[in-house]
Coordinates of C-alpha atoms and ligand atoms in Angstrom, one line a residue:
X235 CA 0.0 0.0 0.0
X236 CA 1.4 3.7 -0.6
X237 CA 1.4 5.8 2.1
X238 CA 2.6 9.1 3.6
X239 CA 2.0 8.6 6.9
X240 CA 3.7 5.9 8.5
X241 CA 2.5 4.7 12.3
X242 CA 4.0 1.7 14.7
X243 CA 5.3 1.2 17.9
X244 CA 9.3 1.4 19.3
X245 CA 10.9 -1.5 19.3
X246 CA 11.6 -0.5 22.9
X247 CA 9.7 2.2 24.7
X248 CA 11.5 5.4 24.5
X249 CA 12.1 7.0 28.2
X250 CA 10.5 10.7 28.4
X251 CA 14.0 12.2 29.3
X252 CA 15.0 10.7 25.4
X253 CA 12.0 11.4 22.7
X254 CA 12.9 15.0 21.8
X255 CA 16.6 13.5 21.6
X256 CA 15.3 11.0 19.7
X257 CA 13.0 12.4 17.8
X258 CA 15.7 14.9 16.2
X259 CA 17.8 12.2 15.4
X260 CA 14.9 10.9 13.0
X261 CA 15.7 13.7 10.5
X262 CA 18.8 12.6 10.0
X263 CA 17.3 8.4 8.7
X264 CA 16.5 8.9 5.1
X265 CA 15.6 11.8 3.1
X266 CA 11.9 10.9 2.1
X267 CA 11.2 12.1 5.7
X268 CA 9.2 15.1 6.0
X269 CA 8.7 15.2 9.3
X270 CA 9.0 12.7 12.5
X271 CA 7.1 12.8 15.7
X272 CA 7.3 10.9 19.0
X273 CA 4.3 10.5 21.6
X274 CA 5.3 11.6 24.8
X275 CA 5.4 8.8 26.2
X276 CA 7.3 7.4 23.9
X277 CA 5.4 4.6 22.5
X278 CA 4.5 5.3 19.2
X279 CA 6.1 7.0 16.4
X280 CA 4.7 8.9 13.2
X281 CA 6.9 9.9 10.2
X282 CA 5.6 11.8 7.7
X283 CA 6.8 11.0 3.9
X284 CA 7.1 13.8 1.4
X285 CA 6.0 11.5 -1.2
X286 CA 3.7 7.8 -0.9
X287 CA 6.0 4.6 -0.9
X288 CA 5.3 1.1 -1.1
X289 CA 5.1 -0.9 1.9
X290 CA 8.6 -2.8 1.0
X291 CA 10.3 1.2 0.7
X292 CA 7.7 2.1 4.2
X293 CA 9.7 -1.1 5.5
X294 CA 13.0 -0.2 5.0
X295 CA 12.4 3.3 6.9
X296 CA 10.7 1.5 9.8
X297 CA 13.6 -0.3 9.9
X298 CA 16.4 2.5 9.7
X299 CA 14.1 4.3 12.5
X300 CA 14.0 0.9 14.7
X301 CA 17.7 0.9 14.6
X302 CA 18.0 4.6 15.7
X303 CA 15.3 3.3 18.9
X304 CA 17.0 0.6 19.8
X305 CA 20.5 2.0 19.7
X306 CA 19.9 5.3 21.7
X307 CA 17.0 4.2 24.3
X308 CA 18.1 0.3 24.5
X309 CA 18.9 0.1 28.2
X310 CA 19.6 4.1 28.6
X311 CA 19.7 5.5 32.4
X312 CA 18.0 8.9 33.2
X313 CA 21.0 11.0 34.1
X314 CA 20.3 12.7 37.2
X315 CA 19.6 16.1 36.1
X316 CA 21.8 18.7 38.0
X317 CA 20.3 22.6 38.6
X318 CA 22.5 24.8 39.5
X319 CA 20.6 27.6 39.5
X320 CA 16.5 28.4 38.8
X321 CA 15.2 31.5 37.7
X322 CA 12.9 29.9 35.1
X323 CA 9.6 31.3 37.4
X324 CA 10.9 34.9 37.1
X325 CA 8.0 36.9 36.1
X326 CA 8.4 38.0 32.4
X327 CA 6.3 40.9 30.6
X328 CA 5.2 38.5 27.1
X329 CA 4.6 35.7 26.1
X330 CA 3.8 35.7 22.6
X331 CA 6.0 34.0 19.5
X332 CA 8.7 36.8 18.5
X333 CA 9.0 35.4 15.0
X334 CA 5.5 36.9 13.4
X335 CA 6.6 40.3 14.6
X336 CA 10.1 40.3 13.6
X337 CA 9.4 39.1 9.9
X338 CA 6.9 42.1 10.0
X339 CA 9.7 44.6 10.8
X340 CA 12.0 43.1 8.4
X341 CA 14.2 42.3 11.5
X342 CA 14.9 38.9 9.6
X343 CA 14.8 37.3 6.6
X344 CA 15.6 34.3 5.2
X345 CA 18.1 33.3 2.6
X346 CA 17.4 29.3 3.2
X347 CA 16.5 27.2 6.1
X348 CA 18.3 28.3 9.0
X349 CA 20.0 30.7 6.8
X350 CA 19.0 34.5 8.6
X351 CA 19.4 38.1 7.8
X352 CA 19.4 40.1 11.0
X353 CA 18.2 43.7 11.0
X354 CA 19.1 46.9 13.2
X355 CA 17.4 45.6 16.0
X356 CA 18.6 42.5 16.4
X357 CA 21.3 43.2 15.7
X358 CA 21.7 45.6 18.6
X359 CA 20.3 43.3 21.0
X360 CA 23.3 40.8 19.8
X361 CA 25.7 43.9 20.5
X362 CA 24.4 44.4 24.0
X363 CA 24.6 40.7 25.4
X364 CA 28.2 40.6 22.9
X365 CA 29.6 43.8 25.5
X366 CA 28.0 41.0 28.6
X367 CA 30.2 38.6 27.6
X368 CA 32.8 41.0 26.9
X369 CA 32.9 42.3 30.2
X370 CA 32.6 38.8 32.0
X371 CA 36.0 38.0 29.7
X372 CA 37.7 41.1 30.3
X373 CA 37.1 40.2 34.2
X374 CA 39.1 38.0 33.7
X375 CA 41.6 39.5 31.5
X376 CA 41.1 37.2 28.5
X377 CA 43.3 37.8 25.4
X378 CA 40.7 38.0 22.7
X379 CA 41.5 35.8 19.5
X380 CA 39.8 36.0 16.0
X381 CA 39.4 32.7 14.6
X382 CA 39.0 31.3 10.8
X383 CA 35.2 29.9 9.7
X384 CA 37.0 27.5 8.2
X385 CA 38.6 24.6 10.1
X386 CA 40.9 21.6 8.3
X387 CA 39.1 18.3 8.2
X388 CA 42.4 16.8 9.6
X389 CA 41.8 18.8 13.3
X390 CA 38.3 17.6 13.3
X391 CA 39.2 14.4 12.9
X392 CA 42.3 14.6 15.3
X393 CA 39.2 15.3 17.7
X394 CA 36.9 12.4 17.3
X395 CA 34.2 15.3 15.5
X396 CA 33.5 13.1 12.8
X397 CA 32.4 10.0 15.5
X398 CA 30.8 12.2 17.4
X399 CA 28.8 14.9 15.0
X400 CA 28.5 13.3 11.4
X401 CA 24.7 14.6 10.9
X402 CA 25.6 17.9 11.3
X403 CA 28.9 18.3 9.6
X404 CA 29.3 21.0 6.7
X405 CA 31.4 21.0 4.1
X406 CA 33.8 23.5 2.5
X407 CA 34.8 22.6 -1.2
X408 CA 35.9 24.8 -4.4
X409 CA 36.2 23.9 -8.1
X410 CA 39.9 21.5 -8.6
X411 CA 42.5 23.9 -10.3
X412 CA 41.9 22.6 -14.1
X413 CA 41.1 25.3 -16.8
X414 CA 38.8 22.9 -18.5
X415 CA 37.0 22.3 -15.2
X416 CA 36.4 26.3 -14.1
X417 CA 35.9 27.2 -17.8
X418 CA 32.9 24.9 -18.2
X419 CA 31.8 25.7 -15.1
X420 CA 31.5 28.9 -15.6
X421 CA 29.7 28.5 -18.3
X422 CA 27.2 26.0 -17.4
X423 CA 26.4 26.7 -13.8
X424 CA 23.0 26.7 -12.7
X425 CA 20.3 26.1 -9.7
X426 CA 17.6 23.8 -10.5
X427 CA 14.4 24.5 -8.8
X428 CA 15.0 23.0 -5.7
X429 CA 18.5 25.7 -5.7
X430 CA 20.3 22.9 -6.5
X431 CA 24.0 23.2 -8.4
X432 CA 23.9 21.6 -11.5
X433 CA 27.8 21.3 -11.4
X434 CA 29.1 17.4 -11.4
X435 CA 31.2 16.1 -8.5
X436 CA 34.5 15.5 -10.3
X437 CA 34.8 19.4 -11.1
X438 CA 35.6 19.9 -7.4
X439 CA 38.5 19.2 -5.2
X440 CA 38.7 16.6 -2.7
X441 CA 37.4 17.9 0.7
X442 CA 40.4 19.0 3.1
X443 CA 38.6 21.9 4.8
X444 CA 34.9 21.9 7.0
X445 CA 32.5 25.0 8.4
X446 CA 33.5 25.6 12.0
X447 CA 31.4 23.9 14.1
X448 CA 32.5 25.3 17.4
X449 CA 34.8 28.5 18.5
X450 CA 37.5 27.3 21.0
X451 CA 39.0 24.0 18.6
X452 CA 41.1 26.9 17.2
X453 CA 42.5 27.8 19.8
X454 CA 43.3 24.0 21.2
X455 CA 44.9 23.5 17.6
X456 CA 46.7 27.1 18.3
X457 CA 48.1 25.6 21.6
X458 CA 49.2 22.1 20.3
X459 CA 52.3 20.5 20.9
X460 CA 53.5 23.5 23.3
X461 CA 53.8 23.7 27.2
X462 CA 51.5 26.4 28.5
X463 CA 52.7 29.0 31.0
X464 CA 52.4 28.9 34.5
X465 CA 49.5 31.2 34.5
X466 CA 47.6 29.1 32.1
X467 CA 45.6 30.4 28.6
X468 CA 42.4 32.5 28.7
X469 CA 40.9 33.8 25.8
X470 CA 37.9 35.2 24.2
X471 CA 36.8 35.0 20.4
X472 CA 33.3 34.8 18.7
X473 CA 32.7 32.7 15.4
X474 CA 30.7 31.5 12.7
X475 CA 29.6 28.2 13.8
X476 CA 28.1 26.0 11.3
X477 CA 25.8 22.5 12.5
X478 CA 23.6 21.0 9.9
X479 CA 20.6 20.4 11.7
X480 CA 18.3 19.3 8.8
X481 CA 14.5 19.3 9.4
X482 CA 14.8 20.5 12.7
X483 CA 16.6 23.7 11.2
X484 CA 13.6 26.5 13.1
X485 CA 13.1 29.9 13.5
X486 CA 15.9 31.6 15.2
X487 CA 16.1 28.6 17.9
X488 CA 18.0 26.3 15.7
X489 CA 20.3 27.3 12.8
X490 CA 22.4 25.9 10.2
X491 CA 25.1 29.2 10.3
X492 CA 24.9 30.8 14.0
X493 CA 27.1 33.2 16.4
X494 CA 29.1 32.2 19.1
X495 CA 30.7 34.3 21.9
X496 CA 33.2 31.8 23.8
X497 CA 35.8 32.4 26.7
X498 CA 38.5 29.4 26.6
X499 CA 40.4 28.8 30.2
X500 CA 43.4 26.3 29.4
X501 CA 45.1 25.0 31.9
X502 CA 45.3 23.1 35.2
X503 CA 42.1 20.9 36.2
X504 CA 41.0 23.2 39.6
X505 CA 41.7 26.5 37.2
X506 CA 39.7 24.9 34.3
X507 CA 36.9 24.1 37.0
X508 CA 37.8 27.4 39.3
X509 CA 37.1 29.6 36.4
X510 CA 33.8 28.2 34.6
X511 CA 32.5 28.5 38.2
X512 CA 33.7 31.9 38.3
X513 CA 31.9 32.4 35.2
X514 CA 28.8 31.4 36.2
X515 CA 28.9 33.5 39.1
X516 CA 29.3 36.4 37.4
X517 CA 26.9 35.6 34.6
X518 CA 24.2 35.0 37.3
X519 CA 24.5 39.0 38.6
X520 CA 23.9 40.0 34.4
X521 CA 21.1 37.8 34.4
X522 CA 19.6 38.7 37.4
X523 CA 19.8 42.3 36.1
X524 CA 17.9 42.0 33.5
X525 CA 15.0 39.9 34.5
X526 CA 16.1 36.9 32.5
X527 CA 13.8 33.5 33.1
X528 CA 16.2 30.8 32.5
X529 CA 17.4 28.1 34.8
X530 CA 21.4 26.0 34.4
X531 CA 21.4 22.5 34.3
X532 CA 23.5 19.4 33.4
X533 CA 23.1 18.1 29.8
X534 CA 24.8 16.1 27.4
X535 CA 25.6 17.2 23.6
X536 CA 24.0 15.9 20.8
X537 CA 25.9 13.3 19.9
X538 CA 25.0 11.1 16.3
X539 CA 23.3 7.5 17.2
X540 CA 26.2 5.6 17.5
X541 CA 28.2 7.4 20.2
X542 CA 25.0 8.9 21.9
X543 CA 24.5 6.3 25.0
X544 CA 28.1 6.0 26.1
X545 CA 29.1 10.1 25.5
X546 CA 26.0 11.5 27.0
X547 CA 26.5 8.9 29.9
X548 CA 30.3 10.1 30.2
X549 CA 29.6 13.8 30.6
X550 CA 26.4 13.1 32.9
X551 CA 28.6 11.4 35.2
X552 CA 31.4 13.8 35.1
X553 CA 29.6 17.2 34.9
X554 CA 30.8 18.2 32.0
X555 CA 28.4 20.3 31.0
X556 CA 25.8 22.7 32.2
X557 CA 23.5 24.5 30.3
X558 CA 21.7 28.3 30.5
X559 CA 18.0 27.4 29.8
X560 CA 15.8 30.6 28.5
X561 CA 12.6 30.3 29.0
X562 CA 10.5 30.4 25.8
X563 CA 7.3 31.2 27.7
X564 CA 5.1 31.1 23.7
X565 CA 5.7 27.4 23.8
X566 CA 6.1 26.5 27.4
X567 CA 10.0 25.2 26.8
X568 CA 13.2 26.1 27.2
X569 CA 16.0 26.9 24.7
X570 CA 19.9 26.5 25.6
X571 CA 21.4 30.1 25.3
X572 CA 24.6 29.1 26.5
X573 CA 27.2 26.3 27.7
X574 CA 29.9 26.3 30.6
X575 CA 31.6 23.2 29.6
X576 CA 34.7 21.2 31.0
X577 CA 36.8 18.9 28.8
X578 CA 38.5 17.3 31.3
X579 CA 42.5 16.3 29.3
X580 CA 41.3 15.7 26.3
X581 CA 42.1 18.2 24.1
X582 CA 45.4 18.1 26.4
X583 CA 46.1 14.6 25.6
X584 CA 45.0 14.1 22.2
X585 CA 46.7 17.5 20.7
X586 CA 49.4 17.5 23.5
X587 CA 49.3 20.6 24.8
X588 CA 51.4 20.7 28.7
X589 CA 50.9 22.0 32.0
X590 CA 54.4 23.0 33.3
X591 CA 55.0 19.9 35.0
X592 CA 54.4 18.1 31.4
X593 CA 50.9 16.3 32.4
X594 CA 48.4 17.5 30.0
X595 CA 46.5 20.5 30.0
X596 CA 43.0 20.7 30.9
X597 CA 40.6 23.3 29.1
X598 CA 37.3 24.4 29.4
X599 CA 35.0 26.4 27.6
X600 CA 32.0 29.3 28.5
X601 CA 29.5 29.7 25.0
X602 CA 26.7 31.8 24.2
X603 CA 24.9 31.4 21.3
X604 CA 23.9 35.5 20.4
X605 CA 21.1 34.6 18.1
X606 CA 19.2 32.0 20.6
X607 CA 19.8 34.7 23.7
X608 CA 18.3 37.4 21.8
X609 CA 15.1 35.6 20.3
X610 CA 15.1 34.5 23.9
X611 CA 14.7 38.2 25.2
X612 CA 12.5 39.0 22.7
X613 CA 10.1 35.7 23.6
X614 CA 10.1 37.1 27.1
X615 CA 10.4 40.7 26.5
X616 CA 8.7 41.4 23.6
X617 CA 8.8 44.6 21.3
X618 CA 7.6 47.1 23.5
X619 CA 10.6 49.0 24.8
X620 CA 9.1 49.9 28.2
X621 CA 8.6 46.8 28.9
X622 CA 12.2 46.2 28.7
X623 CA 14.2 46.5 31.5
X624 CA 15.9 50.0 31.9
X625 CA 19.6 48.9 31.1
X626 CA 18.6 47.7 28.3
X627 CA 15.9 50.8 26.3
X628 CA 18.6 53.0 25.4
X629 CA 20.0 50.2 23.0
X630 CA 17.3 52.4 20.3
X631 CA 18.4 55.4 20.7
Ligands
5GP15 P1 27.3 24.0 22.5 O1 28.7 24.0 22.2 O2 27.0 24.0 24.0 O3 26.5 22.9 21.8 O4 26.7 25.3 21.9 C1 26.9 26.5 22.6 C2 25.7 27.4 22.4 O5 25.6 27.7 21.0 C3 24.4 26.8 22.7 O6 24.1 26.9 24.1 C4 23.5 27.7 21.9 O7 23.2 28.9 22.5 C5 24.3 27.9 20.6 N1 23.8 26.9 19.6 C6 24.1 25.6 19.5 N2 23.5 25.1 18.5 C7 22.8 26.1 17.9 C8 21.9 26.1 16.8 O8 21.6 25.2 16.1 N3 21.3 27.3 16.5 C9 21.5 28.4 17.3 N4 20.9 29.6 17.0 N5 22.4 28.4 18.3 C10 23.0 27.2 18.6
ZN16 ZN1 33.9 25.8 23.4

């Protein structure tokens, strides 16, 4: 029978704390899927096909989507969630969806999917959080950095990225140095309807180079094989970061090319640890100052199927990560605005970078994403300025 909706039970029953985990994942199983949902309670799945298959072809995506199930909820323990702080019941002047109103303005538009344009007033809301995190940096006198968008395949893969983060990997390729090649190229290029470049695969080079997908590899590459003064290494940069995110590509929550404002501590385990804590601390007061609703707790990344049981397990049990949750009060969620993350040796280790005493270096890492904090202020501020707290009106004038 063809169908485009396909409907049947988990293999296993998929715990609460893992269907919007796995339920992103399902974007990634074959391309006929338009959309996938999971019931809450994780017993029952729905995919949506963009076009009617037979049940052999329905088959073979059940399949693929089994094997997703089985391999991240198969046996999975809730990781104790952590809060470190909770300000997610902080009163808040809206609550309405800030997209609508922002393409109105013109405040964004869209070149492709999660592909934005940011106008004056976004754009000023990202320049007053950027001088927050430039002041919580210069606190602690970081030496700011400015860091390529593009990164070499060979670091990612010196780093386990391609194990960890396949789905969301992008690629950075341009036409192999041959006359013939860039002449009929030249001449021939063209988007089908669907944008698509008409240009065969053998015209370009072999890929050597990716789209950054995080801020402070760069400098962990820029540190390799060297021993680290006693002081240790903090820096600031912000970057391009670039994650393939495929149908769950949304709004201003979730893009494919977004902005990240990082301060890197390198160095000994208590001053990797010392300092994000540090961080924290301070971020709290700027928080607190402006009303924010958020709350930090422990999380995982999102790491592809494969790796996703033992990694998330591994960072639950060691802390590695906490994350600033803004309240989106439209949708009654939460969105990650930010990361204070600790990478135990690893970078240390793998691209040998030394502590004094020649034992690798530790590093840790504190991230904002300035496109999710802002449409977070806007989902609990709004549009109307004196609604806004006071710091903040003048950003208009
Ligand atoms: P992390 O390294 O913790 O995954 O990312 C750091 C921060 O970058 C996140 O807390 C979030 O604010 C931002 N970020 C991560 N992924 C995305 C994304 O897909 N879209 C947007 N807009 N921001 C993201
Ligand atoms: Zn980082």
């Amino acid at each position: 029978m063809n169908a485009t909706i396909i409907e049947f039970p988990p293999t296993v029953t998929i715990p609460p704390h893992l269907v919007g985990e796995v339920q992103s994942k399902l974007a990634y199983v074959d391309e006929r899927i338009a959309a996938a949902h999971i019931g809450a309670a994780g017993d029952n799945i729905i995919i949506e096909l963009k076009e009617p298959l037979s049940t052999a072809e329905q088959a073979t995506i059940e399949e693929k989507v089994q094997r997703v199930v089985v391999s991240m909820a198969q046996g999975a323990i809730r990781p104790k969630v952590q809060v470190l702080e909770d300000y997610l019941d902080r009163r808040v002047p809206f609550n309405g969806d800030p997209m609508p109103e922002l393409a109105r303005r013109g405040e964004i538009s869209q070149e492709a999917q999660g592909i934005y344009v940011l106008g004056p007033l976004l754009t000023r809301l990202v320049d007053w959080f950027e001088q927050r995190f430039l002041d919580l940096a210069a606190s602690f006198s970081a030496q700011p950095y400015r860091f390529p968008t593009l990164i070499p395949a060979r670091y990612l893969e010196k780093v386990g990225y391609f194990r960890a983060f396949p789905h969301s990997l992008s690629f950075a390729t341009h036409l192999r140095e041959d006359l013939d090649h860039i002449d009929s190229f030249a001449e021939g290029a063209a988007c089908d309807q669907h944008g698509n470049l008409n240009a065969p695969f053998e015209r370009f080079a072999p890929i050597q180079t990716l789209l950054s997908p995080a801020v402070c590899y760069h400098l962990y590459f820029t540190l390799a094989d060297q021993t680290l003064p006693p002081q240790g290494v903090t820096a600031t940069a912000v970057g391009n970061c670039f994650r393939y995110e495929s149908l769950n590509l949304s709004s201003l929550e979730r893009l494919w090319n977004f902005t990240m404002r990082e301060v890197i501590f390198v160095g000994s385990k208590e001053f990797v640890l010392e300092n994000r804590e540090i961080a924290r601390q301070r971020m709290q007061r700027v928080f607190e100052e402006i009303g924010f609703a958020y709350r930090v707790e422990s999380a995982n990344d999102p790491f592809f199927i494969g790796e996703f049981r033992k990694q998330a397990a591994f960072q639950s049990a060691f802390q590695l990560k906490y994350e600033i949750r803004a309240r989106l009060p439209f949708k009654d969620s939460t969105l990650a605005v930010g990361s204070y993350n600790y990478h135990q040796d690893f970078f240390g280790r793998h691209l040998s970078i030394h502590l004094p005493d020649g034992s690798p270096a530790h590093t840790g890492c504190v991230a904002f994403g300035l496109e999710r904090i802002v449409f977070a202020f806007l989902a609990q501020f709004g549009f109307d300025l004196a609604q806004w707290p006071r710091s903040m009106q003048e950003i208009l004038q």
